[in-house]
Coordinates of C-alpha atoms in Angstrom, one line a residue:
M1 CA 2.9 -40.6 -2.9
R2 CA 0.6 -39.9 0.1
R3 CA 2.6 -42.5 2.2
T4 CA 5.9 -40.8 1.3
I5 CA 4.6 -37.4 2.2
M6 CA 3.1 -38.6 5.5
A7 CA 6.4 -40.2 6.3
I8 CA 8.0 -36.7 5.8
C9 CA 5.4 -35.2 8.2
L10 CA 6.0 -37.8 10.9
S11 CA 9.8 -37.4 10.6
V12 CA 9.6 -33.6 11.0
M13 CA 7.2 -33.9 13.9
T14 CA 9.9 -35.9 15.8
C15 CA 13.0 -34.1 14.4
S16 CA 12.5 -30.3 14.3
G17 CA 14.9 -28.5 12.0
M18 CA 15.1 -31.2 9.4
F19 CA 14.2 -28.9 6.6
A20 CA 15.9 -25.7 7.6
Q21 CA 17.9 -25.5 4.4
S22 CA 16.6 -22.7 2.1
A23 CA 14.8 -23.6 -1.1
K24 CA 15.4 -21.6 -4.3
Y25 CA 11.7 -21.5 -5.1
E26 CA 9.3 -20.9 -2.1
V27 CA 6.4 -18.6 -1.4
R28 CA 7.0 -16.8 1.9
A29 CA 4.0 -14.6 2.4
V30 CA 2.2 -12.5 5.0
W31 CA -1.3 -11.1 5.2
L32 CA -1.0 -7.4 6.0
T33 CA -4.4 -6.4 7.4
T34 CA -5.8 -2.9 7.3
I35 CA -9.3 -3.4 8.8
G36 CA -9.3 -1.5 12.0
G37 CA -5.6 -0.7 11.4
I38 CA -4.8 -3.9 13.3
D39 CA -1.6 -4.4 11.2
W40 CA -1.4 -1.0 9.6
P41 CA -2.0 1.9 9.8
R42 CA -1.6 2.5 13.5
T43 CA -2.1 6.3 13.1
H44 CA -4.5 8.3 11.1
A45 CA -3.5 10.6 8.1
R46 CA -5.2 14.0 8.6
D47 CA -2.6 16.2 7.0
A48 CA 0.7 16.0 5.2
Q49 CA 2.8 15.4 8.3
S50 CA 0.6 12.6 9.7
A51 CA 0.4 11.0 6.2
E52 CA 4.2 10.9 6.1
R53 CA 4.2 9.3 9.6
Q54 CA 1.7 6.7 8.3
K55 CA 4.0 5.9 5.3
Q56 CA 7.0 5.5 7.6
E57 CA 5.1 3.0 9.7
L58 CA 4.6 0.9 6.6
V59 CA 8.2 1.3 5.5
R60 CA 9.5 0.0 8.8
T61 CA 7.2 -3.0 8.5
L62 CA 8.4 -3.7 5.0
D63 CA 12.0 -3.4 6.0
R64 CA 11.4 -6.0 8.7
L65 CA 9.8 -8.3 6.2
Q66 CA 12.6 -7.8 3.7
R67 CA 15.3 -8.7 6.3
A68 CA 13.5 -11.9 7.0
N69 CA 13.4 -12.7 3.3
I70 CA 9.6 -12.6 2.9
N71 CA 8.8 -12.4 -0.8
T72 CA 5.1 -11.9 -1.0
V73 CA 2.8 -9.3 0.8
L74 CA -1.0 -9.8 0.6
F75 CA -2.2 -6.3 1.3
Q76 CA -5.9 -5.8 2.3
T77 CA -7.0 -3.4 -0.4
R78 CA -10.8 -3.8 -0.4
V79 CA -12.0 -4.0 3.2
R80 CA -15.8 -4.1 3.6
A81 CA -17.1 -2.5 0.4
T82 CA -14.5 0.2 1.3
T83 CA -11.1 0.7 -0.1
V84 CA -7.5 1.9 0.8
Y85 CA -7.0 3.3 -2.7
P86 CA -9.0 6.0 -4.6
S87 CA -12.1 4.4 -6.2
D88 CA -15.1 5.8 -8.0
R89 CA -17.1 2.8 -6.9
E90 CA -16.6 2.6 -3.2
P91 CA -15.6 5.0 -0.4
W92 CA -12.4 5.2 1.5
D93 CA -12.2 2.9 4.5
V94 CA -12.2 4.5 7.9
C95 CA -8.8 3.0 8.8
M96 CA -6.8 5.6 6.8
T97 CA -8.0 8.8 8.5
G98 CA -10.4 7.8 11.3
K99 CA -13.3 9.3 9.2
P100 CA -15.3 7.1 6.8
G101 CA -14.9 8.3 3.2
M102 CA -12.1 10.7 3.8
S103 CA -9.0 10.5 1.6
P104 CA -5.6 10.3 3.4
G105 CA -4.1 12.6 0.7
Y106 CA -2.1 10.0 -1.0
D107 CA -2.6 6.6 -2.7
P108 CA -1.6 3.8 -0.2
L109 CA -1.9 1.0 -2.8
A110 CA 0.4 2.8 -5.2
F111 CA 2.8 3.5 -2.3
I112 CA 3.0 0.0 -1.0
I113 CA 3.5 -1.4 -4.5
E114 CA 6.5 0.8 -5.1
E115 CA 8.0 0.0 -1.7
C116 CA 7.5 -3.7 -2.1
H117 CA 9.1 -3.7 -5.5
K118 CA 12.1 -1.8 -4.2
R119 CA 12.6 -4.6 -1.8
G120 CA 12.2 -7.4 -4.3
M121 CA 8.8 -8.5 -2.9
E122 CA 5.5 -9.2 -4.8
L123 CA 2.5 -7.2 -3.8
H124 CA -1.0 -8.8 -4.2
A125 CA -4.1 -6.7 -3.7
W126 CA -6.2 -8.5 -1.1
I127 CA -9.9 -8.2 -2.0
V128 CA -12.5 -9.1 0.6
T129 CA -15.3 -10.2 -1.7
I130 CA -18.7 -11.3 -0.3
P131 CA -19.0 -9.4 3.1
V132 CA -19.7 -5.7 2.8
G133 CA -19.9 -4.7 6.5
K134 CA -22.6 -3.5 8.8
W135 CA -26.0 -2.9 7.2
N136 CA -25.8 0.9 7.7
S137 CA -22.0 1.2 7.2
P138 CA -20.9 3.6 4.3
G139 CA -19.8 0.8 1.9
C140 CA -22.8 -1.5 2.4
K141 CA -25.3 1.4 2.3
R142 CA -23.9 2.8 -1.0
L143 CA -24.0 -0.7 -2.6
R144 CA -27.5 -1.5 -1.6
E145 CA -28.8 1.9 -2.7
R146 CA -27.2 1.3 -6.1
Y147 CA -27.8 -2.5 -6.4
P148 CA -30.6 -3.5 -4.0
R149 CA -30.9 -7.0 -5.4
M150 CA -27.2 -7.7 -5.0
I151 CA -27.0 -7.2 -1.2
K152 CA -28.5 -9.6 1.4
K153 CA -29.0 -8.9 5.1
I154 CA -28.0 -11.6 7.6
G155 CA -28.3 -10.3 11.2
D156 CA -26.9 -6.8 11.1
E157 CA -24.4 -7.6 8.4
G158 CA -24.6 -7.1 4.6
Y159 CA -23.4 -9.7 2.1
M160 CA -23.1 -9.7 -1.7
N161 CA -25.4 -12.4 -3.0
P162 CA -23.5 -15.1 -4.9
E163 CA -26.7 -16.3 -6.5
V164 CA -27.2 -13.0 -8.4
E165 CA -25.1 -12.7 -11.6
Q166 CA -24.6 -9.0 -10.9
T167 CA -22.3 -9.9 -8.0
G168 CA -19.8 -11.6 -10.3
R169 CA -19.8 -8.7 -12.7
Y170 CA -19.3 -6.2 -10.0
L171 CA -16.4 -8.0 -8.3
S172 CA -14.9 -8.5 -11.8
E173 CA -15.0 -4.8 -12.3
I174 CA -13.4 -4.1 -9.0
C175 CA -10.5 -6.5 -9.8
S176 CA -10.1 -5.4 -13.3
D177 CA -10.0 -1.8 -12.3
I178 CA -7.1 -2.5 -9.8
T179 CA -5.3 -4.6 -12.4
R180 CA -5.6 -2.0 -15.1
R181 CA -4.5 0.9 -12.9
Y182 CA -1.8 -0.6 -10.7
D183 CA 1.4 -2.7 -11.2
V184 CA 0.1 -5.4 -8.8
D185 CA 1.6 -8.9 -8.9
G186 CA -1.6 -10.6 -7.9
I187 CA -5.3 -10.3 -7.1
H188 CA -6.0 -12.1 -3.9
L189 CA -9.7 -13.1 -3.2
D190 CA -10.8 -13.5 0.4
Y191 CA -14.1 -14.8 1.6
I192 CA -15.0 -16.0 -1.9
R193 CA -17.7 -18.3 -0.6
Y194 CA -21.1 -18.5 1.0
P195 CA -21.2 -17.1 4.6
E196 CA -21.5 -19.8 7.2
T197 CA -24.6 -18.0 8.4
W198 CA -26.3 -18.2 5.0
K199 CA -29.7 -20.0 5.4
N200 CA -31.1 -22.5 2.9
I201 CA -28.3 -22.7 0.4
G202 CA -30.4 -25.5 -1.1
N203 CA -28.6 -27.5 -3.8
R204 CA -24.9 -27.6 -2.8
N205 CA -23.8 -28.3 -6.4
Q206 CA -25.6 -25.2 -7.6
G207 CA -24.1 -23.2 -4.7
R208 CA -20.6 -24.3 -5.8
N209 CA -21.4 -23.4 -9.4
N210 CA -22.4 -19.9 -8.2
I211 CA -19.1 -19.3 -6.5
T212 CA -17.1 -20.9 -9.3
R213 CA -18.9 -18.6 -11.8
I214 CA -17.7 -15.5 -9.9
V215 CA -14.1 -16.9 -9.7
R216 CA -14.1 -17.7 -13.4
N217 CA -15.3 -14.2 -14.4
I218 CA -12.6 -12.5 -12.2
Y219 CA -9.9 -14.8 -13.6
Q220 CA -10.8 -14.2 -17.2
E221 CA -11.0 -10.4 -16.7
V222 CA -7.6 -10.2 -14.9
K223 CA -5.8 -12.4 -17.5
R224 CA -7.3 -10.5 -20.4
L225 CA -5.7 -7.3 -19.1
K226 CA -2.4 -8.7 -17.7
P227 CA -1.9 -12.4 -18.0
W228 CA 1.1 -12.3 -15.7
V229 CA -0.9 -11.1 -12.7
K230 CA -1.6 -14.1 -10.4
V231 CA -5.2 -14.8 -9.2
S232 CA -5.3 -16.4 -5.8
C233 CA -7.7 -17.0 -2.9
S234 CA -7.7 -18.1 0.7
P235 CA -10.1 -21.0 1.0
I236 CA -11.1 -22.7 4.3
G237 CA -8.1 -24.7 5.5
K238 CA -9.8 -28.1 5.2
Y239 CA -11.0 -28.8 1.7
S240 CA -13.2 -31.7 2.6
D241 CA -13.4 -34.8 4.8
L242 CA -10.5 -37.2 4.2
T243 CA -10.7 -41.0 4.2
R244 CA -9.1 -41.2 7.7
Q245 CA -9.7 -37.7 9.0
S246 CA -12.9 -35.8 9.5
S247 CA -13.1 -32.0 9.0
K248 CA -15.4 -31.9 12.0
G249 CA -18.2 -30.2 9.9
W250 CA -16.1 -27.2 8.8
N251 CA -14.7 -27.4 5.3
A252 CA -14.5 -25.5 2.1
Y253 CA -16.3 -27.9 -0.3
H254 CA -19.5 -28.9 1.7
T255 CA -20.0 -26.2 4.3
V256 CA -19.5 -23.0 2.2
C257 CA -19.5 -24.3 -1.4
Q258 CA -15.9 -23.3 -2.1
D259 CA -14.5 -25.8 -4.7
A260 CA -10.9 -24.5 -4.6
Q261 CA -9.3 -27.7 -5.8
Q262 CA -11.5 -27.7 -8.8
W263 CA -10.5 -24.1 -9.5
L264 CA -6.9 -25.3 -9.7
R265 CA -7.8 -28.3 -11.9
E266 CA -9.8 -26.1 -14.3
G267 CA -7.1 -23.5 -14.4
I268 CA -9.0 -20.5 -13.1
M269 CA -6.8 -20.0 -10.1
D270 CA -3.0 -19.6 -10.0
E271 CA -2.3 -19.8 -6.3
L272 CA -4.0 -20.9 -3.1
F273 CA -3.4 -19.7 0.5
P274 CA -5.6 -22.1 2.5
M275 CA -6.4 -20.8 6.0
M276 CA -4.9 -23.8 7.9
Y277 CA -5.1 -22.3 11.4
F278 CA -4.8 -25.7 13.1
R279 CA -2.2 -28.0 14.5
G280 CA -1.5 -31.7 14.9
E281 CA -3.9 -34.1 13.2
H282 CA -6.0 -31.2 12.1
F283 CA -3.1 -29.8 10.1
Y284 CA -0.8 -32.4 8.6
P285 CA -3.2 -34.7 6.8
F286 CA -5.0 -31.7 5.2
A287 CA -1.7 -30.1 4.2
V288 CA -0.9 -33.3 2.4
D289 CA -4.3 -33.2 0.7
W290 CA -3.7 -29.7 -0.6
H291 CA -0.3 -30.7 -1.9
E292 CA -1.6 -33.8 -3.7
H293 CA -4.3 -31.7 -5.4
S294 CA -2.3 -28.7 -6.4
Y295 CA -2.3 -29.7 -10.2
G296 CA 1.0 -27.9 -10.7
R297 CA -0.1 -24.6 -9.3
I298 CA 1.2 -22.8 -6.2
V299 CA -0.1 -23.6 -2.7
A300 CA 1.2 -21.7 0.4
P301 CA -0.9 -22.6 3.4
G302 CA -1.7 -19.9 5.9
L303 CA -0.4 -20.5 9.4
G304 CA -2.3 -19.1 12.5
I305 CA 0.6 -17.4 14.1
W306 CA -1.7 -15.3 16.2
F307 CA -2.2 -18.4 18.4
L308 CA 1.3 -17.9 19.6
D309 CA 0.1 -14.8 21.5
R310 CA -0.6 -15.6 25.2
R311 CA -4.0 -13.9 25.0
E312 CA -5.0 -15.8 21.8
G313 CA -4.0 -19.4 22.4
N314 CA -0.5 -19.5 23.8
W315 CA 0.8 -22.1 21.4
P316 CA 4.4 -23.1 21.8
L317 CA 6.7 -21.8 19.0
M318 CA 7.5 -25.3 17.9
D319 CA 3.9 -25.9 16.8
I320 CA 4.4 -23.3 14.0
T321 CA 8.0 -24.1 13.2
R322 CA 7.2 -27.8 12.7
E323 CA 4.4 -26.9 10.3
M324 CA 6.8 -24.6 8.3
E325 CA 9.4 -27.4 8.1
V326 CA 6.8 -29.9 6.9
L327 CA 5.6 -27.5 4.2
R328 CA 9.1 -26.9 3.0
G329 CA 9.7 -30.7 3.0
M330 CA 6.8 -31.0 0.6
G331 CA 8.0 -28.2 -1.6
M332 CA 5.2 -25.8 -0.5
G333 CA 5.3 -22.3 0.7
Y334 CA 3.8 -20.7 3.8
T335 CA 1.8 -17.6 4.8
F336 CA 1.6 -15.9 8.2
F337 CA -1.6 -14.5 9.5
R338 CA -1.0 -11.8 10.5
S339 CA 1.9 -9.6 9.7
K340 CA 2.1 -7.8 13.1
F341 CA 2.4 -11.1 15.1
F342 CA 5.4 -11.9 12.9
T343 CA 7.2 -8.5 12.9
D344 CA 6.5 -8.2 16.7
N345 CA 8.6 -11.4 17.1
T346 CA 5.8 -13.2 19.0
K347 CA 7.3 -16.1 20.9
G348 CA 10.6 -15.5 19.0
L349 CA 9.1 -16.4 15.6
Y350 CA 10.8 -13.6 13.7
D351 CA 14.2 -14.5 15.2
Y352 CA 13.7 -18.1 14.1
V353 CA 12.8 -17.1 10.6
Y354 CA 15.6 -14.5 10.3
H355 CA 18.4 -16.4 11.9
Q356 CA 17.6 -20.0 10.9
F357 CA 14.7 -20.7 8.5
N358 CA 15.1 -18.0 5.8
Q359 CA 18.9 -17.4 5.8
H360 CA 18.7 -16.7 2.0
P361 CA 16.2 -15.1 -0.3
A362 CA 13.9 -17.3 -2.4
L363 CA 12.1 -16.8 -5.7
V364 CA 8.3 -17.3 -6.1
P365 CA 7.8 -20.3 -8.4
P366 CA 7.3 -19.3 -12.1
M367 CA 3.8 -19.4 -13.7
T368 CA 4.9 -21.9 -16.4
W369 CA 1.3 -22.8 -17.1
Q370 CA 0.8 -19.2 -18.3
N371 CA 4.0 -18.6 -20.2
R372 CA 7.2 -20.6 -20.8
L373 CA 9.2 -18.2 -22.9
I374 CA 12.7 -17.9 -21.4
P375 CA 14.1 -14.4 -21.5
L376 CA 17.6 -13.6 -22.8
A377 CA 20.5 -13.5 -20.3
P378 CA 21.9 -10.1 -19.3
V379 CA 25.0 -8.9 -21.2
Y380 CA 28.2 -8.7 -19.3
D381 CA 29.6 -5.2 -18.9
T382 CA 33.3 -5.8 -19.5
E383 CA 34.4 -2.4 -18.4
N384 CA 32.4 -2.0 -15.2
G385 CA 31.1 -5.5 -14.5
V386 CA 32.5 -5.9 -11.0
E387 CA 33.7 -3.0 -8.9
Y388 CA 35.1 -3.3 -5.4
S389 CA 35.2 -0.5 -2.7
G390 CA 36.3 -1.6 0.7
N391 CA 33.9 -4.3 1.9
T392 CA 31.3 -3.5 -0.8
V393 CA 30.9 -4.8 -4.3
T394 CA 29.0 -3.3 -7.2
L395 CA 27.8 -5.4 -10.1
N396 CA 26.8 -3.8 -13.4
W397 CA 25.3 -5.5 -16.4
L398 CA 23.4 -4.6 -19.6
S399 CA 19.8 -5.3 -20.4
V400 CA 18.4 -6.9 -23.5
K401 CA 14.9 -7.0 -25.0
R402 CA 12.8 -10.2 -25.2
A403 CA 12.0 -11.6 -28.6
D404 CA 8.5 -10.2 -28.4
G405 CA 9.8 -6.7 -27.6
D406 CA 8.8 -6.7 -23.9
D407 CA 11.5 -4.8 -22.1
Y408 CA 10.1 -5.2 -18.5
F409 CA 12.5 -7.4 -16.7
M410 CA 13.8 -8.1 -13.3
Y411 CA 17.2 -9.5 -12.3
N412 CA 18.4 -12.0 -9.8
V413 CA 22.0 -12.1 -8.4
Y414 CA 23.9 -15.1 -7.1
A415 CA 27.3 -15.3 -5.4
S416 CA 29.6 -18.1 -4.5
E417 CA 33.3 -18.8 -3.7
H418 CA 33.2 -21.4 -6.5
Y419 CA 33.3 -20.8 -10.2
P420 CA 31.0 -21.0 -12.1
V421 CA 28.3 -19.9 -9.7
D422 CA 25.7 -22.6 -9.3
I423 CA 22.3 -20.8 -9.8
T424 CA 20.3 -23.9 -9.0
D425 CA 21.5 -23.6 -5.4
G426 CA 19.1 -21.3 -3.5
A427 CA 21.9 -20.7 -0.9
N428 CA 23.7 -18.7 -3.6
L429 CA 20.9 -16.1 -4.0
V430 CA 21.9 -12.7 -2.7
A431 CA 19.4 -10.4 -4.4
T432 CA 16.1 -10.9 -6.3
R433 CA 13.7 -9.1 -8.5
L434 CA 16.0 -6.1 -9.1
R435 CA 14.6 -3.4 -11.4
E436 CA 17.9 -1.8 -12.2
C437 CA 20.9 -3.2 -14.0
S438 CA 23.2 -2.6 -11.1
V439 CA 23.4 -3.6 -7.4
T440 CA 25.7 -2.8 -4.5
F441 CA 26.0 -5.0 -1.5
T442 CA 28.3 -5.9 1.4
R443 CA 30.6 -8.8 0.7
R444 CA 29.9 -11.9 2.7
T445 CA 33.5 -12.9 3.2
D446 CA 37.1 -11.7 2.5
R447 CA 37.6 -14.6 0.2
D448 CA 37.4 -14.1 -3.6
M449 CA 33.8 -14.3 -4.7
Y450 CA 32.2 -15.0 -8.1
Y451 CA 28.9 -13.7 -9.3
A452 CA 26.1 -14.6 -11.7
V453 CA 23.1 -12.6 -12.9
T454 CA 20.0 -13.8 -14.5
T455 CA 17.0 -12.1 -16.2
M456 CA 13.5 -12.8 -15.0
D457 CA 10.2 -11.9 -16.7
R458 CA 6.9 -11.0 -15.1
Y459 CA 5.9 -14.7 -15.1
G460 CA 8.9 -15.7 -13.1
N461 CA 10.7 -17.4 -16.0
E462 CA 14.5 -17.1 -15.5
S463 CA 17.2 -16.9 -18.2
R464 CA 20.5 -18.6 -18.4
D465 CA 23.1 -17.1 -16.1
T466 CA 25.7 -14.6 -17.0
Q467 CA 28.8 -15.3 -14.9
M468 CA 30.7 -12.3 -13.5
G469 CA 33.9 -11.8 -11.6
K470 CA 36.1 -14.0 -13.7
K471 CA 37.0 -13.4 -17.3
T472 CA 36.6 -16.5 -19.4
S473 CA 36.4 -17.4 -23.1
S474 CA 32.6 -17.7 -22.7
S475 CA 32.3 -14.1 -21.5
P476 CA 30.8 -12.1 -24.5
T477 CA 33.2 -9.7 -26.1
L478 CA 31.9 -6.2 -26.5
L479 CA 33.0 -4.6 -29.7
R480 CA 33.7 -0.8 -29.9
N481 CA 31.5 1.5 -31.8
D482 CA 30.6 5.3 -31.8
G483 CA 27.0 4.9 -32.9
R484 CA 27.9 5.3 -36.6
R485 CA 30.8 3.0 -37.1
L486 CA 31.5 -0.5 -35.7
Y487 CA 35.2 -1.4 -35.3
L488 CA 35.9 -5.1 -35.8
P489 CA 38.9 -7.0 -34.4
P490 CA 41.7 -7.9 -36.9
K491 CA 40.5 -10.6 -39.3
P492 CA 42.4 -13.9 -38.5
Q493 CA 44.6 -15.0 -41.4
E494 CA 43.3 -18.6 -41.1
T495 CA 39.7 -17.7 -41.5
D496 CA 37.8 -18.3 -44.7
A497 CA 35.0 -15.9 -43.8
N498 CA 34.3 -13.1 -46.3
F499 CA 31.3 -11.5 -44.6
I500 CA 30.1 -10.4 -41.2
V501 CA 26.4 -10.7 -40.2
I502 CA 24.9 -8.4 -37.6
E503 CA 21.9 -10.0 -35.8
S504 CA 19.4 -8.8 -33.2
M505 CA 19.5 -10.6 -29.8
S506 CA 16.5 -12.6 -30.9
G507 CA 18.4 -13.9 -34.0
V508 CA 17.0 -11.7 -36.7
Q509 CA 19.6 -10.8 -39.4
M510 CA 19.8 -7.0 -39.5
Q511 CA 22.8 -6.3 -41.7
R512 CA 25.5 -7.9 -43.8
A513 CA 28.9 -6.4 -44.7
Y514 CA 32.3 -7.5 -46.0
Y515 CA 34.7 -8.8 -43.4
N516 CA 37.8 -6.6 -43.6
D517 CA 39.8 -4.2 -41.5
R518 CA 37.6 -1.2 -42.2
P519 CA 34.8 0.0 -39.8
V520 CA 31.3 -1.1 -40.7
D521 CA 28.6 1.5 -41.2
I522 CA 25.9 0.9 -38.6
S523 CA 24.1 4.3 -38.8
S524 CA 20.9 2.7 -40.1
L525 CA 20.5 0.3 -37.1
P526 CA 18.2 1.3 -34.2
D527 CA 19.7 1.5 -30.8
G528 CA 20.0 -1.9 -29.1
V529 CA 22.2 -4.9 -28.4
Y530 CA 23.5 -6.9 -31.4
V531 CA 25.5 -10.1 -32.1
V532 CA 28.2 -10.1 -34.8
R533 CA 29.1 -13.3 -36.6
S534 CA 31.6 -14.1 -39.3
M535 CA 30.2 -16.1 -42.3
N536 CA 31.9 -18.0 -45.2
R537 CA 30.6 -18.9 -48.6
K538 CA 29.0 -22.1 -47.2
R539 CA 27.1 -19.9 -44.7
V540 CA 29.0 -21.3 -41.7
T541 CA 29.0 -18.7 -39.0
H542 CA 31.2 -18.1 -35.9
K543 CA 30.4 -15.5 -33.2
I544 CA 32.9 -12.6 -33.1
G545 CA 31.3 -10.6 -30.3
Q546 CA 28.5 -8.2 -29.3
F547 CA 28.0 -4.5 -29.4
I548 CA 25.6 -2.0 -27.9
K549 CA 24.5 0.9 -30.1
K550 CA 23.4 3.8 -28.0
T551 CA 23.0 7.2 -29.7
R552 CA 20.7 8.9 -27.1

């Protein structure tokens, strides 16, 4: 396996563009940094007008990310024991208003979650864990006054002490508070390790146990509240020395006691974003190592795109694009550090991603290790399924509830000139993670197009497709009803069925009636979507159609 992947790496290094074809499943992420406002915000919110200006800055950034088909935003939410959301535990970060502890007058975390979800992107709350800033800064000062044993001074900086159990409890409370209050898609842990300046770690195994204990506590708390929320971290880019490649004394496992591969193996981490800010022989062998030790979880290495800047390293664009192609060839995602260097089109990176690399949207891989329950497919709206107006098309479909009653779903839309639409081909994706049962978009071509819609749950599990744009015998027939009476089609003369059975979409029999030409009384049924089947004396059934009861 290693030899095969290394061959892929070598091929891409000599043949750029080899893996430009979009994948259906791929994490495409950015770190959006708030410390010092270096990505956002660029202005301070002192009143309603400046707060609105600050919001519009963020909207423009998210619009740029959406156009480039980025699907994951890691938003720096806890900065240095300071926050960009209202918290009872820690003060507001200075980046929002220019004044430490001052509220901007709105909730930036709630705002960016809503805006990301509008654009079909995941939003992960990025939590800086161990560092808490300058010793006399507002966040560090408040923490050491409340929990003096938990904070350790190194130089003029304060750090949470991973050797004190209170650190794990406190960080778990921070993460669980955000998980409980916000509709985040992930909790992203940064700097979950010993500082490189920490003296006398002593027993390295114990040091790794200390960090792992914190990770385990956070993971268990988040999953207890919302099991669909991903827990991830950004480990040092080189896990450990390799057989044929040294990490040059800087790695996760030995240097800072960060056993990230073990966290994947144990199942206390869903996703990794290793900080692989290297190139050449310092990148490719270690990327292979992360891939081979992913244990079925998601790995999307971080790329140091700030090195493209002439003042930072002046890397040629090809150094980054080759890394992206190698990662795609291995079925891995990628993450840009930082957002601004991407949206500013440094060295033409945005143009490359927009025009070549990400020509189509992509879905984040499903968390099948957490949940494998496949949701039901959307119901085709036979009256308003596909509507054309000039060069735009509007699709409408009907939602259904999952067998366990959860009605929180998203929808993915596919389009193709060929029928049926192949939903396994990522090039057919046109819209992802829609919250509403309708979408309008510009047609790709003047040719006839066919469409397919799927349901997706919070874990990323996707239903079978509902084909739209062409009426076929497989399209479900919607039966007419007025909320009290269900009108059946004429009973075929050749049928031996004497009864009809009304079932819920999860297969539970709700009602039985004689099969004749008279309407069926459905007044006792709750609102919902139902399947109607004919049934003979031998209990053999055949589907007649579906109906939607909606009385309010």
